[in-house]
């Protein structure tokens, strides 16, 4: 049976997951997708990043979901201090309505 590297020692108590749901404003779906895709490589390259995945509802919804996982809060803070994050923040309000939820593990099987 394959092992999940995130469950190596089952000590995930410091991990931080962020799930962001972004709905494109009218006529902005392509620009939103381009912005989100532009965040993938630099975010995945960050030391404390364990996951940075982009999902999309079936077309033509214009709704995207970012699924992020970090080793700890310090990694989240480091992500937010990178040059690409403020650039994202400077553009996102004009492109999408968004809801971001930050969660910490309680019981992961």
PDB file of C-alpha atoms in Angstrom:
ATOM      1  CA  UNK A   1       0.000   0.000   0.000  1.00  0.00           C
ATOM      2  CA  UNK A   2       1.459   3.424  -0.934  1.00  0.00           C
ATOM      3  CA  UNK A   3       2.288   5.738   1.920  1.00  0.00           C
ATOM      4  CA  UNK A   4       1.232   9.335   2.043  1.00  0.00           C
ATOM      5  CA  UNK A   5       4.320  11.488   2.792  1.00  0.00           C
ATOM      6  CA  UNK A   6       2.152  13.932   4.722  1.00  0.00           C
ATOM      7  CA  UNK A   7       1.204  11.136   7.118  1.00  0.00           C
ATOM      8  CA  UNK A   8       4.789  10.000   7.686  1.00  0.00           C
ATOM      9  CA  UNK A   9       4.631  10.517  11.426  1.00  0.00           C
ATOM     10  CA  UNK A  10       1.024  11.740  11.719  1.00  0.00           C
ATOM     11  CA  UNK A  11       2.277  14.907  13.370  1.00  0.00           C
ATOM     12  CA  UNK A  12       0.528  17.477  11.272  1.00  0.00           C
ATOM     13  CA  UNK A  13      -0.434  19.749  14.134  1.00  0.00           C
ATOM     14  CA  UNK A  14       1.612  22.655  12.785  1.00  0.00           C
ATOM     15  CA  UNK A  15       0.422  22.385   9.171  1.00  0.00           C
ATOM     16  CA  UNK A  16      -1.777  25.146   7.789  1.00  0.00           C
ATOM     17  CA  UNK A  17      -4.252  24.650   4.925  1.00  0.00           C
ATOM     18  CA  UNK A  18      -5.752  27.516   2.982  1.00  0.00           C
ATOM     19  CA  UNK A  19      -8.683  26.981   0.646  1.00  0.00           C
ATOM     20  CA  UNK A  20      -9.637  29.968  -1.460  1.00  0.00           C
ATOM     21  CA  UNK A  21     -12.742  30.049  -3.648  1.00  0.00           C
ATOM     22  CA  UNK A  22     -12.584  32.710  -6.341  1.00  0.00           C
ATOM     23  CA  UNK A  23     -15.436  33.665  -8.633  1.00  0.00           C
ATOM     24  CA  UNK A  24     -14.468  35.696 -11.691  1.00  0.00           C
ATOM     25  CA  UNK A  25     -16.135  39.039 -12.154  1.00  0.00           C
ATOM     26  CA  UNK A  26     -18.003  39.376 -15.473  1.00  0.00           C
ATOM     27  CA  UNK A  27     -15.606  39.173 -18.415  1.00  0.00           C
ATOM     28  CA  UNK A  28     -12.596  38.489 -16.147  1.00  0.00           C
ATOM     29  CA  UNK A  29     -12.397  34.663 -16.117  1.00  0.00           C
ATOM     30  CA  UNK A  30      -9.439  34.433 -18.508  1.00  0.00           C
ATOM     31  CA  UNK A  31      -7.458  37.123 -16.688  1.00  0.00           C
ATOM     32  CA  UNK A  32      -8.229  35.489 -13.344  1.00  0.00           C
ATOM     33  CA  UNK A  33      -7.089  32.098 -14.578  1.00  0.00           C
ATOM     34  CA  UNK A  34      -3.858  33.612 -15.918  1.00  0.00           C
ATOM     35  CA  UNK A  35      -3.177  35.327 -12.587  1.00  0.00           C
ATOM     36  CA  UNK A  36      -3.821  32.125 -10.631  1.00  0.00           C
ATOM     37  CA  UNK A  37      -1.691  30.012 -12.978  1.00  0.00           C
ATOM     38  CA  UNK A  38       1.095  32.562 -12.571  1.00  0.00           C
ATOM     39  CA  UNK A  39       1.106  31.909  -8.839  1.00  0.00           C
ATOM     40  CA  UNK A  40       1.608  28.140  -9.157  1.00  0.00           C
ATOM     41  CA  UNK A  41       5.328  27.777  -9.921  1.00  0.00           C
ATOM     42  CA  UNK A  42       6.681  30.421  -7.532  1.00  0.00           C
ATOM     43  CA  UNK A  43       4.394  29.294  -4.701  1.00  0.00           C
ATOM     44  CA  UNK A  44       5.248  25.618  -5.176  1.00  0.00           C
ATOM     45  CA  UNK A  45       8.950  26.510  -5.070  1.00  0.00           C
ATOM     46  CA  UNK A  46       8.688  28.018  -1.590  1.00  0.00           C
ATOM     47  CA  UNK A  47      10.475  26.019   1.096  1.00  0.00           C
ATOM     48  CA  UNK A  48       7.482  25.649   3.417  1.00  0.00           C
ATOM     49  CA  UNK A  49       4.927  24.903   0.713  1.00  0.00           C
ATOM     50  CA  UNK A  50       3.635  21.329   0.595  1.00  0.00           C
ATOM     51  CA  UNK A  51       0.795  21.861  -1.887  1.00  0.00           C
ATOM     52  CA  UNK A  52      -0.456  24.640  -4.128  1.00  0.00           C
ATOM     53  CA  UNK A  53      -3.121  23.312  -6.486  1.00  0.00           C
ATOM     54  CA  UNK A  54      -5.553  25.101  -8.756  1.00  0.00           C
ATOM     55  CA  UNK A  55      -9.005  23.647  -9.417  1.00  0.00           C
ATOM     56  CA  UNK A  56     -11.837  24.893 -11.595  1.00  0.00           C
ATOM     57  CA  UNK A  57     -15.548  24.196 -11.726  1.00  0.00           C
ATOM     58  CA  UNK A  58     -16.727  22.920 -15.099  1.00  0.00           C
ATOM     59  CA  UNK A  59     -16.956  25.722 -17.668  1.00  0.00           C
ATOM     60  CA  UNK A  60     -18.344  28.294 -18.042  1.00  0.00           C
ATOM     61  CA  UNK A  61     -18.601  29.008 -14.301  1.00  0.00           C
ATOM     62  CA  UNK A  62     -15.480  31.144 -13.904  1.00  0.00           C
ATOM     63  CA  UNK A  63     -15.077  29.709 -10.398  1.00  0.00           C
ATOM     64  CA  UNK A  64     -11.660  28.536  -9.226  1.00  0.00           C
ATOM     65  CA  UNK A  65     -10.399  26.934  -6.027  1.00  0.00           C
ATOM     66  CA  UNK A  66      -6.871  27.244  -4.682  1.00  0.00           C
ATOM     67  CA  UNK A  67      -5.851  24.409  -2.349  1.00  0.00           C
ATOM     68  CA  UNK A  68      -2.740  25.335  -0.382  1.00  0.00           C
ATOM     69  CA  UNK A  69      -0.853  23.455   2.339  1.00  0.00           C
ATOM     70  CA  UNK A  70       2.077  24.813   4.327  1.00  0.00           C
ATOM     71  CA  UNK A  71       4.369  23.265   6.912  1.00  0.00           C
ATOM     72  CA  UNK A  72       3.445  25.879   9.529  1.00  0.00           C
ATOM     73  CA  UNK A  73       2.315  29.459  10.072  1.00  0.00           C
ATOM     74  CA  UNK A  74       5.851  30.740   9.464  1.00  0.00           C
ATOM     75  CA  UNK A  75       5.668  29.255   5.950  1.00  0.00           C
ATOM     76  CA  UNK A  76       2.352  31.053   5.350  1.00  0.00           C
ATOM     77  CA  UNK A  77       3.923  34.295   6.562  1.00  0.00           C
ATOM     78  CA  UNK A  78       6.909  33.717   4.258  1.00  0.00           C
ATOM     79  CA  UNK A  79       4.535  33.094   1.335  1.00  0.00           C
ATOM     80  CA  UNK A  80       2.768  36.365   2.017  1.00  0.00           C
ATOM     81  CA  UNK A  81       6.143  38.176   2.082  1.00  0.00           C
ATOM     82  CA  UNK A  82       7.201  36.985  -1.404  1.00  0.00           C
ATOM     83  CA  UNK A  83       7.128  39.390  -4.375  1.00  0.00           C
ATOM     84  CA  UNK A  84       4.443  37.345  -6.153  1.00  0.00           C
ATOM     85  CA  UNK A  85       1.908  37.505  -3.306  1.00  0.00           C
ATOM     86  CA  UNK A  86       1.557  41.332  -3.107  1.00  0.00           C
ATOM     87  CA  UNK A  87       1.381  41.370  -6.905  1.00  0.00           C
ATOM     88  CA  UNK A  88      -1.512  38.888  -6.698  1.00  0.00           C
ATOM     89  CA  UNK A  89      -3.241  40.996  -4.033  1.00  0.00           C
ATOM     90  CA  UNK A  90      -2.878  44.098  -6.176  1.00  0.00           C
ATOM     91  CA  UNK A  91      -4.784  42.463  -9.024  1.00  0.00           C
ATOM     92  CA  UNK A  92      -7.263  40.049  -7.460  1.00  0.00           C
ATOM     93  CA  UNK A  93      -9.875  42.567  -6.276  1.00  0.00           C
ATOM     94  CA  UNK A  94     -10.479  43.735  -9.838  1.00  0.00           C
ATOM     95  CA  UNK A  95     -10.811  40.185 -11.131  1.00  0.00           C
ATOM     96  CA  UNK A  96     -12.747  38.157  -8.580  1.00  0.00           C
ATOM     97  CA  UNK A  97     -14.937  37.845  -5.553  1.00  0.00           C
ATOM     98  CA  UNK A  98     -13.100  35.599  -3.133  1.00  0.00           C
ATOM     99  CA  UNK A  99     -13.398  33.721   0.102  1.00  0.00           C
ATOM    100  CA  UNK A 100     -10.320  32.283   1.773  1.00  0.00           C
ATOM    101  CA  UNK A 101     -10.509  29.887   4.706  1.00  0.00           C
ATOM    102  CA  UNK A 102      -7.459  29.087   6.834  1.00  0.00           C
ATOM    103  CA  UNK A 103      -7.702  25.823   8.770  1.00  0.00           C
ATOM    104  CA  UNK A 104      -5.535  23.695  11.044  1.00  0.00           C
ATOM    105  CA  UNK A 105      -5.778  19.904  11.324  1.00  0.00           C
ATOM    106  CA  UNK A 106      -7.863  18.317  14.053  1.00  0.00           C
ATOM    107  CA  UNK A 107      -7.942  14.693  12.937  1.00  0.00           C
ATOM    108  CA  UNK A 108      -6.427  13.489   9.676  1.00  0.00           C
ATOM    109  CA  UNK A 109      -6.738   9.823   8.801  1.00  0.00           C
TER     110      UNK A 109
END
